[in-house]
Structures are given as C-alpha cells and as structure tokens.
PDB file of C-alpha atoms in Angstrom:
ATOM      1  CA  UNK Z   1      65.743  53.079 -60.257  1.00 70.00           C
ATOM      2  CA  UNK Z   2      68.830  52.111 -58.349  1.00 88.00           C
ATOM      3  CA  UNK Z   3      70.239  54.258 -55.577  1.00 91.00           C
ATOM      4  CA  UNK Z   4      73.547  54.864 -57.355  1.00 93.00           C
ATOM      5  CA  UNK Z   5      71.773  55.990 -60.531  1.00 95.00           C
ATOM      6  CA  UNK Z   6      69.668  58.439 -58.523  1.00 96.00           C
ATOM      7  CA  UNK Z   7      72.862  59.776 -56.940  1.00 96.00           C
ATOM      8  CA  UNK Z   8      74.348  60.358 -60.402  1.00 97.00           C
ATOM      9  CA  UNK Z   9      71.223  62.234 -61.526  1.00 97.00           C
ATOM     10  CA  UNK Z  10      71.205  64.230 -58.282  1.00 98.00           C
ATOM     11  CA  UNK Z  11      74.874  65.107 -58.668  1.00 98.00           C
ATOM     12  CA  UNK Z  12      74.513  66.264 -62.267  1.00 98.00           C
ATOM     13  CA  UNK Z  13      71.382  68.222 -61.441  1.00 98.00           C
ATOM     14  CA  UNK Z  14      73.021  69.786 -58.382  1.00 98.00           C
ATOM     15  CA  UNK Z  15      76.066  70.777 -60.418  1.00 98.00           C
ATOM     16  CA  UNK Z  16      73.872  72.377 -63.090  1.00 98.00           C
ATOM     17  CA  UNK Z  17      71.806  74.363 -60.614  1.00 99.00           C
ATOM     18  CA  UNK Z  18      74.811  75.240 -58.459  1.00 98.00           C
ATOM     19  CA  UNK Z  19      76.558  76.737 -61.479  1.00 98.00           C
ATOM     20  CA  UNK Z  20      73.459  78.602 -62.669  1.00 98.00           C
ATOM     21  CA  UNK Z  21      72.566  79.731 -59.156  1.00 98.00           C
ATOM     22  CA  UNK Z  22      75.994  81.146 -58.400  1.00 98.00           C
ATOM     23  CA  UNK Z  23      76.071  82.967 -61.736  1.00 97.00           C
ATOM     24  CA  UNK Z  24      72.644  84.546 -61.221  1.00 98.00           C
ATOM     25  CA  UNK Z  25      73.438  85.413 -57.603  1.00 98.00           C
ATOM     26  CA  UNK Z  26      76.816  87.107 -57.946  1.00 97.00           C
ATOM     27  CA  UNK Z  27      77.671  87.961 -61.552  1.00 97.00           C
ATOM     28  CA  UNK Z  28      77.073  91.526 -62.688  1.00 97.00           C
ATOM     29  CA  UNK Z  29      73.744  91.728 -64.504  1.00 96.00           C
ATOM     30  CA  UNK Z  30      75.362  93.288 -67.568  1.00 96.00           C
ATOM     31  CA  UNK Z  31      77.532  90.178 -67.901  1.00 96.00           C
ATOM     32  CA  UNK Z  32      74.532  87.888 -67.488  1.00 96.00           C
ATOM     33  CA  UNK Z  33      72.594  89.736 -70.194  1.00 95.00           C
ATOM     34  CA  UNK Z  34      75.222  88.715 -72.738  1.00 95.00           C
ATOM     35  CA  UNK Z  35      74.363  85.030 -72.378  1.00 93.00           C
ATOM     36  CA  UNK Z  36      70.828  85.285 -70.957  1.00 93.00           C
ATOM     37  CA  UNK Z  37      68.817  87.955 -72.770  1.00 91.00           C
ATOM     38  CA  UNK Z  38      65.854  87.507 -70.428  1.00 94.00           C
ATOM     39  CA  UNK Z  39      67.863  89.052 -67.580  1.00 96.00           C
ATOM     40  CA  UNK Z  40      67.317  92.484 -69.122  1.00 94.00           C
ATOM     41  CA  UNK Z  41      63.533  92.017 -69.169  1.00 95.00           C
ATOM     42  CA  UNK Z  42      62.931  91.229 -65.505  1.00 97.00           C
ATOM     43  CA  UNK Z  43      63.635  93.131 -62.284  1.00 97.00           C
ATOM     44  CA  UNK Z  44      67.234  92.649 -61.072  1.00 97.00           C
ATOM     45  CA  UNK Z  45      66.039  91.337 -57.702  1.00 98.00           C
ATOM     46  CA  UNK Z  46      64.110  88.573 -59.477  1.00 98.00           C
ATOM     47  CA  UNK Z  47      67.307  87.394 -61.179  1.00 98.00           C
ATOM     48  CA  UNK Z  48      69.087  87.320 -57.799  1.00 98.00           C
ATOM     49  CA  UNK Z  49      66.116  85.579 -56.139  1.00 98.00           C
ATOM     50  CA  UNK Z  50      66.033  82.872 -58.813  1.00 98.00           C
ATOM     51  CA  UNK Z  51      69.784  82.407 -58.419  1.00 98.00           C
ATOM     52  CA  UNK Z  52      69.560  82.007 -54.658  1.00 98.00           C
ATOM     53  CA  UNK Z  53      66.658  79.546 -55.014  1.00 98.00           C
ATOM     54  CA  UNK Z  54      68.664  77.505 -57.530  1.00 99.00           C
ATOM     55  CA  UNK Z  55      71.703  77.572 -55.259  1.00 98.00           C
ATOM     56  CA  UNK Z  56      69.714  76.437 -52.227  1.00 98.00           C
ATOM     57  CA  UNK Z  57      67.956  73.808 -54.336  1.00 99.00           C
ATOM     58  CA  UNK Z  58      71.297  72.423 -55.507  1.00 99.00           C
ATOM     59  CA  UNK Z  59      72.494  72.136 -51.920  1.00 98.00           C
ATOM     60  CA  UNK Z  60      69.178  70.564 -50.934  1.00 98.00           C
ATOM     61  CA  UNK Z  61      69.515  67.903 -53.623  1.00 98.00           C
ATOM     62  CA  UNK Z  62      72.633  66.470 -52.028  1.00 98.00           C
ATOM     63  CA  UNK Z  63      73.307  67.595 -48.465  1.00 98.00           C
ATOM     64  CA  UNK Z  64      70.245  66.282 -46.561  1.00 97.00           C
ATOM     65  CA  UNK Z  65      70.504  62.781 -47.986  1.00 93.00           C
ATOM     66  CA  UNK Z  66      74.308  62.687 -47.791  1.00 94.00           C
ATOM     67  CA  UNK Z  67      74.331  63.690 -44.114  1.00 96.00           C
ATOM     68  CA  UNK Z  68      71.194  61.816 -43.102  1.00 95.00           C
ATOM     69  CA  UNK Z  69      69.835  65.038 -41.588  1.00 96.00           C
ATOM     70  CA  UNK Z  70      66.267  65.638 -42.755  1.00 96.00           C
ATOM     71  CA  UNK Z  71      66.654  63.531 -45.914  1.00 94.00           C
ATOM     72  CA  UNK Z  72      63.081  64.373 -46.909  1.00 95.00           C
ATOM     73  CA  UNK Z  73      64.333  67.835 -47.841  1.00 97.00           C
ATOM     74  CA  UNK Z  74      65.876  66.280 -50.948  1.00 97.00           C
ATOM     75  CA  UNK Z  75      62.363  65.633 -52.278  1.00 98.00           C
ATOM     76  CA  UNK Z  76      61.362  69.201 -51.400  1.00 98.00           C
ATOM     77  CA  UNK Z  77      64.455  70.634 -53.122  1.00 99.00           C
ATOM     78  CA  UNK Z  78      63.913  68.571 -56.270  1.00 99.00           C
ATOM     79  CA  UNK Z  79      60.232  69.558 -56.355  1.00 99.00           C
ATOM     80  CA  UNK Z  80      61.124  73.226 -55.927  1.00 99.00           C
ATOM     81  CA  UNK Z  81      63.639  73.073 -58.761  1.00 99.00           C
ATOM     82  CA  UNK Z  82      61.045  71.350 -60.952  1.00 99.00           C
ATOM     83  CA  UNK Z  83      58.643  74.192 -60.205  1.00 99.00           C
ATOM     84  CA  UNK Z  84      61.287  76.775 -61.141  1.00 98.00           C
ATOM     85  CA  UNK Z  85      61.761  74.978 -64.472  1.00 99.00           C
ATOM     86  CA  UNK Z  86      58.010  74.988 -65.131  1.00 99.00           C
ATOM     87  CA  UNK Z  87      57.912  78.751 -64.556  1.00 98.00           C
ATOM     88  CA  UNK Z  88      61.047  79.219 -66.678  1.00 98.00           C
ATOM     89  CA  UNK Z  89      59.526  77.269 -69.580  1.00 98.00           C
ATOM     90  CA  UNK Z  90      56.312  79.297 -69.377  1.00 98.00           C
ATOM     91  CA  UNK Z  91      58.301  82.540 -69.275  1.00 97.00           C
ATOM     92  CA  UNK Z  92      60.415  81.569 -72.283  1.00 96.00           C
ATOM     93  CA  UNK Z  93      57.325  80.450 -74.229  1.00 97.00           C
ATOM     94  CA  UNK Z  94      55.584  83.769 -73.559  1.00 96.00           C
ATOM     95  CA  UNK Z  95      58.718  85.599 -74.699  1.00 94.00           C
ATOM     96  CA  UNK Z  96      58.869  83.544 -77.894  1.00 93.00           C
ATOM     97  CA  UNK Z  97      62.191  81.985 -76.813  1.00 92.00           C
ATOM     98  CA  UNK Z  98      61.267  78.442 -77.771  1.00 93.00           C
ATOM     99  CA  UNK Z  99      64.872  77.310 -78.170  1.00 91.00           C
ATOM    100  CA  UNK Z 100      65.418  77.927 -74.451  1.00 91.00           C
ATOM    101  CA  UNK Z 101      62.607  75.611 -73.373  1.00 96.00           C
ATOM    102  CA  UNK Z 102      64.441  72.381 -74.217  1.00 96.00           C
ATOM    103  CA  UNK Z 103      66.921  72.771 -71.366  1.00 96.00           C
ATOM    104  CA  UNK Z 104      64.089  73.701 -68.998  1.00 98.00           C
ATOM    105  CA  UNK Z 105      62.232  70.506 -69.910  1.00 98.00           C
ATOM    106  CA  UNK Z 106      65.331  68.319 -69.464  1.00 98.00           C
ATOM    107  CA  UNK Z 107      66.084  69.818 -66.045  1.00 98.00           C
ATOM    108  CA  UNK Z 108      62.395  69.545 -65.112  1.00 99.00           C
ATOM    109  CA  UNK Z 109      62.315  65.842 -65.974  1.00 98.00           C
ATOM    110  CA  UNK Z 110      65.540  65.138 -64.080  1.00 98.00           C
ATOM    111  CA  UNK Z 111      64.239  67.014 -61.035  1.00 99.00           C
ATOM    112  CA  UNK Z 112      61.009  65.002 -61.168  1.00 98.00           C
ATOM    113  CA  UNK Z 113      62.987  61.753 -61.391  1.00 97.00           C
ATOM    114  CA  UNK Z 114      64.836  62.725 -58.212  1.00 97.00           C
ATOM    115  CA  UNK Z 115      61.702  63.949 -56.419  1.00 97.00           C
ATOM    116  CA  UNK Z 116      59.769  60.779 -57.207  1.00 96.00           C
ATOM    117  CA  UNK Z 117      62.740  58.454 -56.815  1.00 95.00           C
ATOM    118  CA  UNK Z 118      63.538  59.789 -53.350  1.00 95.00           C
ATOM    119  CA  UNK Z 119      60.006  59.511 -52.004  1.00 94.00           C
ATOM    120  CA  UNK Z 120      59.866  57.042 -49.119  1.00 88.00           C
ATOM    121  CA  UNK Z 121      59.185  53.578 -50.508  1.00 84.00           C
ATOM    122  CA  UNK Z 122      59.571  54.625 -54.141  1.00 78.00           C
ATOM    123  CA  UNK Z 123      60.781  51.948 -56.524  1.00 72.00           C
ATOM    124  CA  UNK Z 124      60.683  52.619 -60.244  1.00 61.00           C
TER     125      UNK Z 124
END
C-alpha cells in the first residue's frame, strides 16, 4: 500500500478516534447516554478511560510518524486502537447490540491496515 494511501487511512482513523475520544472524555455522561446507550451500563470512569485511550491513540496515529520522533509508536497506537475495537465488538455482542458491531469492525480493520502497513519493511 502506498505511503500516501496509508496517510489518508491514518488521518481518517485519527479523526474518528479523536472525535470519539474527546466526546467520551469531556461530555457529560447524561448527554453521552442519549447517543450511546452502553454508557449507562458501565462505570463512569470506564467511559472516561476509553475516551482518553482513544484520544491518545488518535494522536499516536499521526504525531510520531509526522515528527519523526519514535515513529514506531504509530504501530503501537494503531494496535491499541484495534484492541479497543475488539473489546467494543465483544461488549456490544454480549449486550445484544449487533447493529453497533459494524462500525467496530470497520475501525478494527482500518487500524490493522495502519498497524501492518507501518511495520518496518512492510509492503502490501
């Protein structure tokens, strides 16, 4: 996959997780419950923790590679976000929220594309 295409995927993924991470980190939980029913079924600190992880992951998708400082962290960030999506899909499946899993799978696949595509020497 070409470098510019990976950058596009990284940018879109970062934007998605940045938006979700900020919302889960700072929005009042009552507001979040209106669009994300699961928020009312987990401890509030878990919602905030997930949001902060998504926010840091979004930054990690772009900043290390863009600055040239520890570019390997991009692979770590993408892998971490993929792991979050695996857990999210499992959670939604156990809750019977099968319609929610589609977005988790799409974000998981995009995160895996970035993680694999940014491995040293990767060419696919």
